[in-house]
Short mmCIF file of C-alpha atoms and ligand atoms in Angstrom, two decimals:
data_model
loop_
_atom_site.label_atom_id
_atom_site.label_comp_id
_atom_site.label_asym_id
_atom_site.label_seq_id
_atom_site.Cartn_x
_atom_site.Cartn_y
_atom_site.Cartn_z
CA UNK A 1 3.94 -26.88 -14.41
CA UNK A 2 4.31 -29.66 -11.87
CA UNK A 3 5.28 -29.22 -8.25
CA UNK A 4 8.69 -30.74 -8.92
CA UNK A 5 9.30 -28.20 -11.69
CA UNK A 6 8.64 -25.40 -9.20
CA UNK A 7 11.66 -26.29 -7.15
CA UNK A 8 15.08 -24.99 -8.14
CA UNK A 9 16.50 -27.76 -10.36
CA UNK A 10 20.12 -27.04 -9.15
CA UNK A 11 19.34 -27.56 -5.55
CA UNK A 12 15.84 -29.15 -5.67
CA UNK A 13 15.02 -26.88 -2.76
CA UNK A 14 11.71 -25.73 -1.40
CA UNK A 15 10.34 -22.33 -2.36
CA UNK A 16 11.42 -19.68 0.11
CA UNK A 17 8.77 -17.36 1.29
CA UNK A 18 9.15 -13.94 2.97
CA UNK A 19 6.04 -12.79 4.83
CA UNK A 20 5.88 -9.04 5.51
CA UNK A 21 3.36 -8.53 8.29
CA UNK A 22 3.36 -12.15 9.44
CA UNK A 23 1.63 -11.37 12.77
CA UNK A 24 -1.50 -9.98 11.15
CA UNK A 25 -4.65 -11.64 9.90
CA UNK A 26 -3.41 -12.30 6.38
CA UNK A 27 0.13 -13.12 7.69
CA UNK A 28 -1.13 -15.87 10.04
CA UNK A 29 -3.45 -17.25 7.44
CA UNK A 30 -0.46 -17.47 5.10
CA UNK A 31 1.42 -19.47 7.76
CA UNK A 32 -1.59 -21.70 8.09
CA UNK A 33 -1.47 -22.47 4.37
CA UNK A 34 2.26 -22.98 4.42
CA UNK A 35 1.89 -25.50 7.36
CA UNK A 36 -0.15 -27.70 5.01
CA UNK A 37 2.71 -27.91 2.47
CA UNK A 38 6.04 -28.34 4.33
CA UNK A 39 7.48 -30.26 1.43
CA UNK A 40 6.97 -27.38 -0.92
CA UNK A 41 7.61 -24.19 1.01
CA UNK A 42 9.88 -22.90 3.71
CA UNK A 43 9.74 -19.60 5.56
CA UNK A 44 12.74 -17.40 4.88
CA UNK A 45 11.75 -14.18 6.70
CA UNK A 46 8.96 -12.91 8.94
CA UNK A 47 8.10 -9.37 10.13
CA UNK A 48 6.05 -7.72 12.77
CA UNK A 49 5.42 -4.21 13.99
CA UNK A 50 4.13 -4.33 17.57
CA UNK A 51 3.30 -7.97 18.31
CA UNK A 52 6.74 -9.02 19.37
CA UNK A 53 5.54 -12.04 21.47
CA UNK A 54 3.65 -13.39 18.44
CA UNK A 55 6.76 -12.93 16.27
CA UNK A 56 8.76 -14.86 18.83
CA UNK A 57 6.30 -17.73 18.73
CA UNK A 58 6.35 -17.71 14.95
CA UNK A 59 10.19 -17.80 14.90
CA UNK A 60 10.13 -20.70 17.31
CA UNK A 61 7.69 -22.56 15.16
CA UNK A 62 9.10 -21.81 11.72
CA UNK A 63 12.80 -21.09 12.35
CA UNK A 64 13.10 -18.49 9.59
CA UNK A 65 16.57 -17.22 8.56
CA UNK A 66 15.48 -13.61 9.37
CA UNK A 67 12.92 -11.72 11.40
CA UNK A 68 12.31 -7.96 11.16
CA UNK A 69 11.05 -5.50 13.71
CA UNK A 70 10.81 -1.67 13.39
CA UNK A 71 13.10 -0.63 16.24
CA UNK A 72 16.67 -1.75 17.12
CA UNK A 73 15.88 -2.04 20.77
CA UNK A 74 12.95 -4.38 20.10
CA UNK A 75 15.12 -6.35 17.75
CA UNK A 76 17.85 -6.85 20.39
CA UNK A 77 15.37 -8.10 22.96
CA UNK A 78 13.91 -10.60 20.47
CA UNK A 79 17.30 -11.69 19.31
CA UNK A 80 18.39 -12.38 22.91
CA UNK A 81 15.27 -14.29 23.64
CA UNK A 82 15.65 -16.38 20.56
CA UNK A 83 19.28 -17.12 21.40
CA UNK A 84 18.35 -18.16 24.95
CA UNK A 85 16.00 -20.72 23.37
CA UNK A 86 18.76 -21.95 21.03
CA UNK A 87 17.14 -20.45 17.98
CA UNK A 88 19.31 -19.07 15.12
CA UNK A 89 16.98 -16.56 13.49
CA UNK A 90 18.80 -13.30 12.85
CA UNK A 91 16.73 -10.26 13.89
CA UNK A 92 16.97 -7.10 11.81
CA UNK A 93 15.50 -3.69 12.50
CA UNK A 94 13.99 -0.92 10.43
CA UNK A 95 12.04 -0.24 7.23
CA UNK A 96 15.15 -0.78 5.10
CA UNK A 97 15.52 -4.30 6.42
CA UNK A 98 11.96 -5.04 5.09
CA UNK A 99 13.13 -3.94 1.68
CA UNK A 100 16.26 -6.10 1.91
CA UNK A 101 14.18 -9.11 2.87
CA UNK A 102 11.69 -8.52 0.04
CA UNK A 103 14.47 -8.31 -2.48
CA UNK A 104 16.77 -10.95 -1.03
CA UNK A 105 18.28 -13.17 -3.80
CA UNK A 106 17.21 -16.34 -1.94
CA UNK A 107 13.61 -15.37 -1.62
CA UNK A 108 11.17 -16.78 -4.25
CA UNK A 109 7.77 -15.38 -3.02
CA UNK A 110 6.96 -12.31 -0.97
CA UNK A 111 3.64 -12.10 0.81
CA UNK A 112 2.92 -8.37 1.20
CA UNK A 113 0.60 -8.35 4.20
CA UNK A 114 1.66 -5.13 5.96
CA UNK A 115 -1.31 -2.77 6.41
CA UNK A 116 -1.15 0.72 4.92
CA UNK A 117 1.24 2.77 2.84
CA UNK A 118 4.11 1.55 5.16
CA UNK A 119 4.15 -1.52 2.88
CA UNK A 120 4.94 0.44 -0.34
CA UNK A 121 8.71 0.52 -0.14
CA UNK A 122 9.15 -3.30 0.42
CA UNK A 123 6.58 -4.04 -2.35
CA UNK A 124 8.61 -1.89 -4.72
CA UNK A 125 11.76 -3.62 -3.61
CA UNK A 126 10.25 -7.08 -4.41
CA UNK A 127 8.89 -5.83 -7.66
CA UNK A 128 12.29 -4.41 -8.76
CA UNK A 129 13.92 -7.71 -7.76
CA UNK A 130 11.53 -9.66 -9.97
CA UNK A 131 9.86 -11.66 -7.16
CA UNK A 132 6.56 -13.54 -7.12
CA UNK A 133 4.72 -10.86 -5.26
CA UNK A 134 1.59 -11.76 -3.41
CA UNK A 135 -0.22 -8.53 -2.83
CA UNK A 136 -2.68 -8.30 0.07
CA UNK A 137 -1.45 -4.75 0.95
CA UNK A 138 -3.83 -2.92 -1.29
CA UNK A 139 -2.82 0.51 0.09
CA UNK A 140 0.68 0.00 -1.48
CA UNK A 141 -0.78 -0.30 -4.94
CA UNK A 142 -3.39 2.51 -4.35
CA UNK A 143 -0.48 4.85 -3.34
CA UNK A 144 2.04 3.55 -5.87
CA UNK A 145 -0.21 3.37 -8.85
CA UNK A 146 1.59 3.65 -12.24
CA UNK A 147 4.95 3.63 -10.49
CA UNK A 148 4.26 0.28 -8.77
CA UNK A 149 3.06 -1.26 -11.98
CA UNK A 150 6.12 0.00 -13.80
CA UNK A 151 8.33 -1.54 -11.17
CA UNK A 152 6.53 -4.82 -11.69
CA UNK A 153 7.06 -4.66 -15.47
CA UNK A 154 10.70 -3.56 -15.47
CA UNK A 155 11.68 -5.86 -12.61
CA UNK A 156 9.98 -8.89 -14.30
CA UNK A 157 8.00 -9.59 -11.13
CA UNK A 158 4.88 -11.77 -11.07
CA UNK A 159 2.19 -9.79 -9.27
CA UNK A 160 -0.55 -12.01 -7.83
CA UNK A 161 -3.64 -10.51 -6.15
CA UNK A 162 -4.52 -11.78 -2.74
CA UNK A 163 -7.44 -9.49 -2.06
CA UNK A 164 -10.26 -11.93 -2.45
CA UNK A 165 -12.19 -9.84 -5.10
CA UNK A 166 -9.10 -9.34 -7.23
CA UNK A 167 -8.06 -12.95 -6.84
CA UNK A 168 -11.57 -13.88 -8.02
CA UNK A 169 -11.27 -11.70 -11.14
CA UNK A 170 -7.82 -13.08 -11.79
CA UNK A 171 -9.13 -16.60 -11.50
CA UNK A 172 -11.81 -15.80 -14.09
CA UNK A 173 -9.34 -14.43 -16.69
CA UNK A 174 -7.18 -16.23 -19.19
CA UNK A 175 -3.68 -17.20 -17.84
CA UNK A 176 -2.07 -15.01 -20.53
CA UNK A 177 -2.45 -11.32 -19.58
CA UNK A 178 -2.32 -10.37 -23.21
CA UNK A 179 -5.80 -11.84 -23.65
CA UNK A 180 -7.41 -9.75 -20.97
CA UNK A 181 -8.48 -6.58 -22.93
CA UNK A 182 -10.26 -8.61 -25.54
CA UNK A 183 -11.99 -10.53 -22.79
CA UNK A 184 -13.19 -8.01 -20.31
CA UNK A 185 -16.13 -5.63 -20.81
CA UNK A 186 -16.20 -4.67 -17.12
CA UNK A 187 -15.76 -6.21 -13.67
CA UNK A 188 -18.12 -6.41 -10.72
CA UNK A 189 -16.41 -6.17 -7.38
CA UNK A 190 -18.66 -7.69 -4.69
CA UNK A 191 -18.95 -6.27 -1.16
CA UNK A 192 -20.66 -7.51 1.95
CA UNK A 193 -21.76 -3.98 2.75
CA UNK A 194 -20.12 -4.36 6.12
CA UNK A 195 -21.81 -4.42 9.54
CA UNK A 196 -23.92 -1.27 9.00
CA UNK A 197 -25.75 -2.12 5.73
CA UNK A 198 -29.06 -1.84 7.55
CA UNK A 199 -28.21 0.56 10.40
CA UNK A 200 -30.30 3.61 10.91
CA UNK A 201 -28.29 6.42 9.25
CA UNK A 202 -29.27 8.73 12.16
CA UNK A 203 -27.17 6.58 14.55
CA UNK A 204 -24.01 6.41 12.43
CA UNK A 205 -22.29 8.97 14.70
CA UNK A 206 -22.56 6.66 17.72
CA UNK A 207 -20.76 3.69 16.24
CA UNK A 208 -17.94 2.39 18.39
CA UNK A 209 -14.61 0.98 17.09
CA UNK A 210 -15.57 -2.49 18.42
CA UNK A 211 -18.90 -2.34 16.55
CA UNK A 212 -17.10 -1.25 13.35
CA UNK A 213 -14.59 -4.08 13.72
CA UNK A 214 -17.24 -6.78 14.07
CA UNK A 215 -17.37 -7.73 10.37
CA UNK A 216 -20.22 -10.13 9.58
CA UNK A 217 -18.14 -12.75 7.76
CA UNK A 218 -14.45 -12.28 8.29
CA UNK A 219 -12.10 -11.62 11.25
CA UNK A 220 -9.59 -9.14 9.89
CA UNK A 221 -7.19 -6.50 11.13
CA UNK A 222 -8.82 -3.40 12.69
CA UNK A 223 -7.90 -0.95 9.84
CA UNK A 224 -9.47 -3.01 7.06
CA UNK A 225 -12.50 -3.82 9.37
CA UNK A 226 -13.23 -0.11 9.73
CA UNK A 227 -12.59 0.40 5.95
CA UNK A 228 -15.19 -2.38 5.30
CA UNK A 229 -17.73 -0.66 7.52
CA UNK A 230 -17.28 2.71 5.65
CA UNK A 231 -16.85 0.89 2.32
CA UNK A 232 -13.64 2.80 1.87
CA UNK A 233 -12.19 -0.72 1.55
CA UNK A 234 -14.19 -1.13 -1.64
CA UNK A 235 -13.06 2.30 -2.81
CA UNK A 236 -9.45 1.22 -2.41
CA UNK A 237 -10.28 -2.04 -4.17
CA UNK A 238 -11.76 -0.13 -7.13
CA UNK A 239 -8.43 1.66 -7.47
CA UNK A 240 -6.53 -1.56 -6.99
CA UNK A 241 -8.55 -3.17 -9.78
CA UNK A 242 -7.76 -0.34 -12.09
CA UNK A 243 -4.06 -1.02 -11.81
CA UNK A 244 -4.07 -4.81 -11.56
CA UNK A 245 -6.26 -5.30 -14.63
CA UNK A 246 -5.50 -2.13 -16.52
CA UNK A 247 -9.10 -0.96 -16.57
CA UNK A 248 -10.78 2.41 -17.04
CA UNK A 249 -12.83 3.70 -14.13
CA UNK A 250 -15.98 3.00 -16.15
CA UNK A 251 -15.03 -0.67 -16.38
CA UNK A 252 -15.27 -1.13 -12.61
CA UNK A 253 -18.56 -1.53 -10.80
CA UNK A 254 -19.49 -2.51 -7.24
CA UNK A 255 -22.39 -4.71 -6.13
CA UNK A 256 -23.44 -5.47 -2.58
CA UNK A 257 -23.56 -9.23 -1.91
CA UNK A 258 -23.93 -9.77 1.82
CA UNK A 259 -23.32 -13.55 1.83
CA UNK A 260 -19.78 -13.15 0.35
CA UNK A 261 -19.96 -16.36 -1.59
CA UNK A 262 -19.41 -14.81 -5.05
CA UNK A 263 -16.08 -13.11 -4.64
CA UNK A 264 -16.30 -11.02 -7.74
CA UNK A 265 -17.23 -11.34 -11.42
CA UNK A 266 -15.99 -10.51 -14.89
CA UNK A 267 -18.62 -9.46 -17.44
CA UNK A 268 -17.14 -10.54 -20.83
CA UNK A 269 -17.51 -8.74 -24.17
CA UNK A 270 -20.23 -11.21 -25.15
CA UNK A 271 -22.12 -10.55 -21.84
CA UNK A 272 -21.15 -13.95 -20.51
CA UNK A 273 -20.51 -13.46 -16.78
CA UNK A 274 -17.70 -15.36 -15.07
CA UNK A 275 -17.69 -15.61 -11.31
CA UNK A 276 -15.47 -17.24 -8.66
CA UNK A 277 -17.33 -18.68 -5.72
CA UNK A 278 -16.27 -20.28 -2.43
CA UNK A 279 -16.63 -19.98 1.33
CA UNK A 280 -15.31 -16.59 2.60
CA UNK A 281 -11.84 -17.67 3.64
CA UNK A 282 -8.67 -15.74 2.77
CA UNK A 283 -6.69 -19.00 2.67
CA UNK A 284 -8.21 -19.68 -0.84
CA UNK A 285 -6.61 -16.63 -2.55
CA UNK A 286 -3.47 -17.01 -0.42
CA UNK A 287 -3.12 -20.67 -1.56
CA UNK A 288 -3.74 -19.78 -5.17
CA UNK A 289 -1.12 -16.96 -4.98
CA UNK A 290 1.40 -19.40 -3.52
CA UNK A 291 0.78 -22.19 -6.03
CA UNK A 292 -0.29 -20.32 -9.17
CA UNK A 293 -0.98 -21.66 -11.74
CA UNK A 294 -1.48 -24.82 -9.86
CA UNK A 295 -4.00 -25.44 -7.00
CA UNK A 296 -3.11 -26.71 -3.60
CA UNK A 297 -5.03 -27.49 -0.45
CA UNK A 298 -5.91 -24.31 1.39
CA UNK A 299 -7.73 -25.47 4.52
CA UNK A 300 -10.91 -23.68 3.59
CA UNK A 301 -14.15 -25.55 3.94
CA UNK A 302 -15.98 -26.53 0.77
CA UNK A 303 -19.10 -24.62 -0.38
CA UNK A 304 -22.23 -26.64 0.27
CA UNK A 305 -24.78 -25.27 -2.30
CA UNK A 306 -27.64 -27.21 -0.75
CA UNK A 307 -27.02 -25.34 2.52
CA UNK A 308 -27.15 -21.87 0.93
CA UNK A 309 -30.47 -20.15 1.57
CA UNK A 310 -29.93 -17.37 -1.03
CA UNK A 311 -27.39 -15.37 -2.91
CA UNK A 312 -28.56 -11.73 -3.05
CA UNK A 313 -27.24 -8.73 -4.85
CA UNK A 314 -28.11 -5.05 -4.59
CA UNK A 315 -26.75 -1.69 -5.72
CA UNK A 316 -24.59 0.15 -3.21
CA UNK A 317 -26.17 3.14 -1.47
CA UNK A 318 -23.77 5.92 -2.11
CA UNK A 319 -25.47 8.15 0.50
CA UNK A 320 -24.90 5.51 3.24
CA UNK A 321 -21.32 5.01 2.03
CA UNK A 322 -20.15 8.47 0.83
CA UNK A 323 -16.49 7.38 0.71
CA UNK A 324 -17.23 4.86 -2.06
CA UNK A 325 -17.73 7.42 -4.81
CA UNK A 326 -14.34 8.96 -4.01
CA UNK A 327 -12.62 5.98 -5.79
CA UNK A 328 -13.93 6.98 -9.20
CA UNK A 329 -13.29 10.66 -8.49
CA UNK A 330 -9.73 9.83 -7.49
CA UNK A 331 -9.17 7.78 -10.71
CA UNK A 332 -10.54 10.57 -12.88
CA UNK A 333 -8.65 13.25 -10.99
CA UNK A 334 -5.09 14.33 -11.22
CA UNK A 335 -2.33 11.82 -10.60
CA UNK A 336 -1.72 11.60 -6.84
CA UNK A 337 -5.38 11.76 -5.85
CA UNK A 338 -5.44 8.22 -4.74
CA UNK A 339 -2.31 8.76 -2.71
CA UNK A 340 -3.99 11.61 -0.81
CA UNK A 341 -7.23 9.63 -0.43
CA UNK A 342 -5.37 6.70 1.11
CA UNK A 343 -3.27 8.92 3.41
CA UNK A 344 -6.28 10.81 4.70
CA UNK A 345 -8.22 7.59 5.21
CA UNK A 346 -5.29 6.01 7.20
CA UNK A 347 -5.13 9.07 9.48
CA UNK A 348 -8.92 9.26 9.90
CA UNK A 349 -9.28 5.50 10.65
CA UNK A 350 -6.46 5.64 13.19
CA UNK A 351 -8.18 8.59 14.89
CA UNK A 352 -11.52 6.80 14.94
CA UNK A 353 -9.92 3.69 16.43
CA UNK A 354 -8.15 5.86 19.04
CA UNK A 355 -11.57 7.34 19.99
CA UNK A 356 -10.49 10.79 18.79
CA UNK A 357 -13.24 11.24 16.09
CA UNK A 358 -16.62 9.78 15.44
CA UNK A 359 -17.39 7.21 12.73
CA UNK A 360 -18.98 9.68 10.46
CA UNK A 361 -15.99 11.98 10.94
CA UNK A 362 -13.84 9.61 8.84
CA UNK A 363 -15.54 10.69 5.65
CA UNK A 364 -15.30 14.29 6.45
CA UNK A 365 -11.56 14.10 7.10
CA UNK A 366 -10.98 12.27 3.87
CA UNK A 367 -13.18 14.60 1.76
CA UNK A 368 -11.73 17.76 3.29
CA UNK A 369 -8.13 16.50 2.81
CA UNK A 370 -8.74 15.70 -0.83
CA UNK A 371 -10.12 19.20 -1.38
CA UNK A 372 -7.28 20.84 0.56
CA UNK A 373 -4.26 18.96 -0.75
CA UNK A 374 -5.01 18.66 -4.44
CA UNK A 375 -6.31 21.98 -5.72
CA UNK A 376 -3.83 21.80 -8.60
CA UNK A 377 -2.86 18.83 -10.75
CA UNK A 378 -0.01 16.88 -9.17
CA UNK A 379 2.29 14.55 -11.01
CA UNK A 380 4.31 12.48 -8.56
CA UNK A 381 6.57 10.61 -10.90
CA UNK A 382 8.99 9.22 -8.29
CA UNK A 383 8.69 7.34 -5.01
CA UNK A 384 10.16 10.47 -3.31
CA UNK A 385 7.43 12.72 -4.73
CA UNK A 386 4.73 10.18 -3.77
CA UNK A 387 5.95 9.93 -0.22
CA UNK A 388 6.17 13.70 0.01
CA UNK A 389 2.55 13.97 -1.15
CA UNK A 390 1.55 11.25 1.28
CA UNK A 391 3.19 13.17 4.14
CA UNK A 392 1.54 16.41 3.13
CA UNK A 393 -1.86 14.74 3.04
CA UNK A 394 -1.24 13.16 6.43
CA UNK A 395 -0.37 16.53 7.94
CA UNK A 396 -3.56 18.14 6.53
CA UNK A 397 -5.72 15.21 7.63
CA UNK A 398 -4.24 15.42 11.13
CA UNK A 399 -5.27 19.10 11.21
CA UNK A 400 -8.83 18.17 10.18
CA UNK A 401 -8.88 15.47 12.89
CA UNK A 402 -7.75 18.05 15.47
CA UNK A 403 -10.59 20.31 14.33
CA UNK A 404 -13.20 17.56 14.73
CA UNK A 405 -11.92 16.44 18.13
CA UNK A 406 -11.66 20.01 19.55
P1 NDP B 501 -3.41 -6.69 10.41
O1 NDP B 501 -3.55 -5.42 11.11
O2 NDP B 501 -4.10 -7.88 11.03
O3 NDP B 501 -1.91 -7.00 10.19
C1 NDP B 501 -0.99 -6.06 9.69
C2 NDP B 501 0.43 -6.56 9.68
O4 NDP B 501 1.27 -5.47 9.37
C3 NDP B 501 0.86 -7.04 11.10
O5 NDP B 501 1.79 -7.99 11.04
C4 NDP B 501 1.51 -5.72 11.67
O6 NDP B 501 2.41 -5.95 12.75
C5 NDP B 501 2.16 -5.13 10.50
N1 NDP B 501 2.30 -3.69 10.49
C6 NDP B 501 1.41 -2.78 10.93
N2 NDP B 501 1.85 -1.55 10.70
C7 NDP B 501 3.08 -1.67 10.19
C8 NDP B 501 4.12 -0.75 9.79
N3 NDP B 501 3.92 0.56 9.97
N4 NDP B 501 5.26 -1.21 9.37
C9 NDP B 501 5.44 -2.51 9.20
N5 NDP B 501 4.52 -3.49 9.54
C10 NDP B 501 3.41 -3.05 10.04
O7 NDP B 501 -3.99 -6.43 8.92
P2 NDP B 501 -4.60 -7.56 7.92
O8 NDP B 501 -3.77 -8.78 7.96
O9 NDP B 501 -6.02 -7.59 8.13
O10 NDP B 501 -4.39 -6.76 6.57
C11 NDP B 501 -3.12 -6.71 5.92
C12 NDP B 501 -3.30 -6.14 4.52
O11 NDP B 501 -3.98 -7.00 3.75
C13 NDP B 501 -4.04 -4.83 4.47
O12 NDP B 501 -3.55 -4.00 3.49
C14 NDP B 501 -5.50 -5.24 4.17
O13 NDP B 501 -6.22 -4.22 3.49
C15 NDP B 501 -5.21 -6.38 3.23
N6 NDP B 501 -6.27 -7.42 3.19
C16 NDP B 501 -6.67 -8.08 4.40
C17 NDP B 501 -7.66 -8.95 4.31
C18 NDP B 501 -8.09 -9.75 5.57
O14 NDP B 501 -8.94 -10.60 5.47
N7 NDP B 501 -7.53 -9.41 6.76
C19 NDP B 501 -8.36 -9.26 3.11
C20 NDP B 501 -7.91 -8.58 1.95
C21 NDP B 501 -6.86 -7.68 2.05
P3 NDP B 501 1.94 -6.20 14.24
O15 NDP B 501 0.69 -7.04 14.26
O16 NDP B 501 3.12 -6.85 14.94
O17 NDP B 501 1.67 -4.82 14.84
MG1 MG B 502 -11.25 -7.50 -0.46
#
């Protein structure tokens, strides 16, 4: 497919992109990629949660048709400020507005870059509306699971992974999904091991939020940075891989690769191993998601093999990262386990970042919540049931947080 063929033949217009979570790390990287291709893409809608000044700057630069903020009062302030600068962006408020933007008939591609389960509803809206859905927001798929994938199928959406590991696997697979099962024996998700790969386990309790957010290779949002430090990020990615590639839990393995040059691998049925390599830069998977199946300039620097000292791989230490094993337990457990796991982790990470619990308290909150909330098999078959389970898990996790902080 050529670039020309990607434009709407009736209007020959550029592709319209909605970025949910445009003020975050993935959101700003997406805008960076778009800035390199003004002839091909235009920004239709942007959204923020707390960083209103950044959203104003983005609106001034990109002049989107819409911008979304959570509260009506915030939206009015931004709207007045935009008008005072002669800018016509319409500012909407609330979670429903995110869904409306994601499903808007004029939108071609939706970048889902909100952090946490808060991104689930707009992802489902984009899926139902048959959009090209660029999924960075892994929590949405972890929480939504089968329901999410059904929405993609029935809505006729194109789901493209943005998480670098899943983009790597996607890039190693045949373009036609139907060929995947015959191709894949298992996948190897790589992980940097985070900043505490060599830290003395006896000092884990003294880790500060700033230490946990100092990721060795990437500057990311604070929640995913903490998840990388606990390796709960990899646990979420194991669950994400299960849904994206329709794998069994046994078909997903994790390997520590501190240099983050190999972004993940597919071990084929004949034991041939396919890997995707590159410098660690989110603009590569973002650019691929935007241009798939073509390739466009991403802004990432090229890998210089002669400058690489070594590529190393080691098995993960499950004692150091106790949260990692929960991924397989959740996948083998009753439906809804992953929803509870994610909710508890969101609460625990927020409490750690707020200074309420210690770093090693994150795992105990998650593990206790899973035990407490899912004693019986659950079967959340609807979004309402999923959100109810999510809320119940958050309440229980908050109680455990209270117990740890008392
Ligand atoms: P950030 O925290 O940097 O950005 C999150 C974005 O979501 C911001 O725009 C934020 O708004 C908005 N947001 C936060 N809470 C809400 C809410 N309750 N409702 C609506 N919007 C909200 O996160 P990242 O960009 O790092 O990560 C985004 C997603 O992508 C996560 O799911 C993460 O796991 C995934 N991901 C990130 C990678 C990375 O390199 N950063 C790599 C792979 C995946 P505001 O800033 O205005 O508060
Ligand atoms: Mg990742």
